[in-house]
Amino acid sequence: MIRLIKKLDRPVRTDFSVTLTLEQRVRSRLRVRLDDGREAGIFLARGDRLRDGDCLISEERLIVRVKAAREPVSTVLGRDPWLFARACYHLGNRHVALQIEPGRLRYPHDHVLDALVRGLGLEVILEEAPIEPERGAYGGPGHTHGAGHREH
């Protein structure tokens, strides 16, 4: 089994990848299957959170890129900053993993949260998409929307 033991400081070019859900990307110990079918284990320092595009290196120096899996999410689209701010406040108050972008919020699908957001006057769309939530107050630098941000 391939043992992925360290997250690289920056992404590098590689032909190998592993597609992980949000729940998998927050775990530091995990048995996975690379996208080419090989078994691997992730053995990172506790608290290391993986993001789409991060690269891991194995004991044998194999480099593997992390890809955010498509999973059930609730997406909120809109143009009213006041309603968006209210939705972010109420979802954040419930410690929901929340991806915030201009004109769009995304969180792991939950019908109770969908009802809350609809009750605030926003439309919720159910879809399968990757999710890359904000890191939070203690999780290091926030989410950026530069060239590294991409949709699968």
PDB file of N, CA and C in Angstrom, residues 74-88 99-107 117 120-125 127:
ATOM      1  N   SER A  74     -26.089  21.846  -1.266  1.00  0.00           N
ATOM      2  CA  SER A  74     -27.133  22.846  -1.457  1.00  0.00           C
ATOM      3  C   SER A  74     -26.429  24.118  -1.896  1.00  0.00           C
ATOM      4  N   THR A  75     -26.895  24.664  -3.014  1.00  0.00           N
ATOM      5  CA  THR A  75     -26.301  25.879  -3.562  1.00  0.00           C
ATOM      6  C   THR A  75     -27.354  26.983  -3.532  1.00  0.00           C
ATOM      7  N   VAL A  76     -26.934  28.133  -3.068  1.00  0.00           N
ATOM      8  CA  VAL A  76     -27.812  29.292  -2.960  1.00  0.00           C
ATOM      9  C   VAL A  76     -27.264  30.364  -3.896  1.00  0.00           C
ATOM     10  N   LEU A  77     -28.081  30.775  -4.854  1.00  0.00           N
ATOM     11  CA  LEU A  77     -27.693  31.831  -5.787  1.00  0.00           C
ATOM     12  C   LEU A  77     -28.537  33.062  -5.514  1.00  0.00           C
ATOM     13  N   GLY A  78     -27.948  34.224  -5.655  1.00  0.00           N
ATOM     14  CA  GLY A  78     -28.719  35.438  -5.443  1.00  0.00           C
ATOM     15  C   GLY A  78     -27.873  36.683  -5.564  1.00  0.00           C
ATOM     16  N   ARG A  79     -28.543  37.815  -5.592  1.00  0.00           N
ATOM     17  CA  ARG A  79     -27.845  39.085  -5.761  1.00  0.00           C
ATOM     18  C   ARG A  79     -28.025  40.023  -4.575  1.00  0.00           C
ATOM     19  N   ASP A  80     -28.838  39.646  -3.611  1.00  0.00           N
ATOM     20  CA  ASP A  80     -29.123  40.538  -2.487  1.00  0.00           C
ATOM     21  C   ASP A  80     -28.101  40.317  -1.368  1.00  0.00           C
ATOM     22  N   PRO A  81     -27.153  41.264  -1.190  1.00  0.00           N
ATOM     23  CA  PRO A  81     -26.104  41.083  -0.177  1.00  0.00           C
ATOM     24  C   PRO A  81     -26.660  40.968   1.241  1.00  0.00           C
ATOM     25  N   TRP A  82     -27.756  41.637   1.526  1.00  0.00           N
ATOM     26  CA  TRP A  82     -28.369  41.579   2.848  1.00  0.00           C
ATOM     27  C   TRP A  82     -28.861  40.167   3.146  1.00  0.00           C
ATOM     28  N   LEU A  83     -29.569  39.546   2.203  1.00  0.00           N
ATOM     29  CA  LEU A  83     -30.059  38.183   2.410  1.00  0.00           C
ATOM     30  C   LEU A  83     -28.884  37.205   2.523  1.00  0.00           C
ATOM     31  N   PHE A  84     -27.852  37.405   1.691  1.00  0.00           N
ATOM     32  CA  PHE A  84     -26.672  36.534   1.770  1.00  0.00           C
ATOM     33  C   PHE A  84     -26.002  36.657   3.142  1.00  0.00           C
ATOM     34  N   ALA A  85     -25.856  37.871   3.622  1.00  0.00           N
ATOM     35  CA  ALA A  85     -25.230  38.078   4.941  1.00  0.00           C
ATOM     36  C   ALA A  85     -26.046  37.383   6.023  1.00  0.00           C
ATOM     37  N   ARG A  86     -27.362  37.497   5.957  1.00  0.00           N
ATOM     38  CA  ARG A  86     -28.217  36.829   6.947  1.00  0.00           C
ATOM     39  C   ARG A  86     -28.058  35.312   6.864  1.00  0.00           C
ATOM     40  N   ALA A  87     -28.034  34.772   5.641  1.00  0.00           N
ATOM     41  CA  ALA A  87     -27.873  33.329   5.481  1.00  0.00           C
ATOM     42  C   ALA A  87     -26.515  32.881   6.035  1.00  0.00           C
ATOM     43  N   CYS A  88     -25.462  33.619   5.739  1.00  0.00           N
ATOM     44  CA  CYS A  88     -24.127  33.273   6.261  1.00  0.00           C
ATOM     45  C   CYS A  88     -24.117  33.309   7.784  1.00  0.00           C
ATOM     46  N   GLN A  99     -19.127  27.353   1.839  1.00  0.00           N
ATOM     47  CA  GLN A  99     -18.328  27.938   0.768  1.00  0.00           C
ATOM     48  C   GLN A  99     -19.021  29.238   0.373  1.00  0.00           C
ATOM     49  N   ILE A 100     -18.294  30.336   0.435  1.00  0.00           N
ATOM     50  CA  ILE A 100     -18.859  31.652   0.149  1.00  0.00           C
ATOM     51  C   ILE A 100     -18.140  32.237  -1.055  1.00  0.00           C
ATOM     52  N   GLU A 101     -18.912  32.569  -2.078  1.00  0.00           N
ATOM     53  CA  GLU A 101     -18.382  33.189  -3.288  1.00  0.00           C
ATOM     54  C   GLU A 101     -19.307  34.327  -3.683  1.00  0.00           C
ATOM     55  N   PRO A 102     -18.851  35.237  -4.526  1.00  0.00           N
ATOM     56  CA  PRO A 102     -19.743  36.307  -4.978  1.00  0.00           C
ATOM     57  C   PRO A 102     -21.007  35.718  -5.625  1.00  0.00           C
ATOM     58  N   GLY A 103     -22.144  36.024  -5.075  1.00  0.00           N
ATOM     59  CA  GLY A 103     -23.409  35.569  -5.636  1.00  0.00           C
ATOM     60  C   GLY A 103     -23.760  34.119  -5.392  1.00  0.00           C
ATOM     61  N   ARG A 104     -22.950  33.402  -4.587  1.00  0.00           N
ATOM     62  CA  ARG A 104     -23.226  31.984  -4.373  1.00  0.00           C
ATOM     63  C   ARG A 104     -22.733  31.521  -3.002  1.00  0.00           C
ATOM     64  N   LEU A 105     -23.581  30.741  -2.329  1.00  0.00           N
ATOM     65  CA  LEU A 105     -23.214  30.025  -1.101  1.00  0.00           C
ATOM     66  C   LEU A 105     -23.383  28.549  -1.401  1.00  0.00           C
ATOM     67  N   ARG A 106     -22.562  27.714  -0.777  1.00  0.00           N
ATOM     68  CA  ARG A 106     -22.706  26.267  -0.946  1.00  0.00           C
ATOM     69  C   ARG A 106     -22.379  25.599   0.385  1.00  0.00           C
ATOM     70  N   TYR A 107     -23.187  24.584   0.747  1.00  0.00           N
ATOM     71  CA  TYR A 107     -22.958  23.835   1.974  1.00  0.00           C
ATOM     72  C   TYR A 107     -23.386  22.388   1.744  1.00  0.00           C
ATOM     73  N   VAL A 117     -32.814  28.471   5.008  1.00  0.00           N
ATOM     74  CA  VAL A 117     -32.375  29.429   3.990  1.00  0.00           C
ATOM     75  C   VAL A 117     -33.559  29.900   3.146  1.00  0.00           C
ATOM     76  N   LEU A 120     -35.504  32.526   4.792  1.00  0.00           N
ATOM     77  CA  LEU A 120     -34.897  33.859   4.738  1.00  0.00           C
ATOM     78  C   LEU A 120     -35.188  34.555   3.412  1.00  0.00           C
ATOM     79  N   GLY A 121     -35.793  33.833   2.473  1.00  0.00           N
ATOM     80  CA  GLY A 121     -36.142  34.424   1.180  1.00  0.00           C
ATOM     81  C   GLY A 121     -35.186  34.112   0.053  1.00  0.00           C
ATOM     82  N   LEU A 122     -34.329  33.105   0.231  1.00  0.00           N
ATOM     83  CA  LEU A 122     -33.377  32.720  -0.817  1.00  0.00           C
ATOM     84  C   LEU A 122     -33.786  31.397  -1.451  1.00  0.00           C
ATOM     85  N   GLU A 123     -33.384  31.201  -2.696  1.00  0.00           N
ATOM     86  CA  GLU A 123     -33.662  29.954  -3.405  1.00  0.00           C
ATOM     87  C   GLU A 123     -32.512  28.978  -3.186  1.00  0.00           C
ATOM     88  N   VAL A 124     -32.832  27.707  -2.957  1.00  0.00           N
ATOM     89  CA  VAL A 124     -31.828  26.666  -2.753  1.00  0.00           C
ATOM     90  C   VAL A 124     -31.921  25.677  -3.904  1.00  0.00           C
ATOM     91  N   ILE A 125     -30.780  25.365  -4.500  1.00  0.00           N
ATOM     92  CA  ILE A 125     -30.699  24.389  -5.583  1.00  0.00           C
ATOM     93  C   ILE A 125     -29.934  23.180  -5.059  1.00  0.00           C
ATOM     94  N   GLU A 127     -27.704  19.990  -5.855  1.00  0.00           N
ATOM     95  CA  GLU A 127     -26.858  19.541  -6.957  1.00  0.00           C
ATOM     96  C   GLU A 127     -25.715  18.682  -6.454  1.00  0.00           C
TER      97      GLU A 127
END
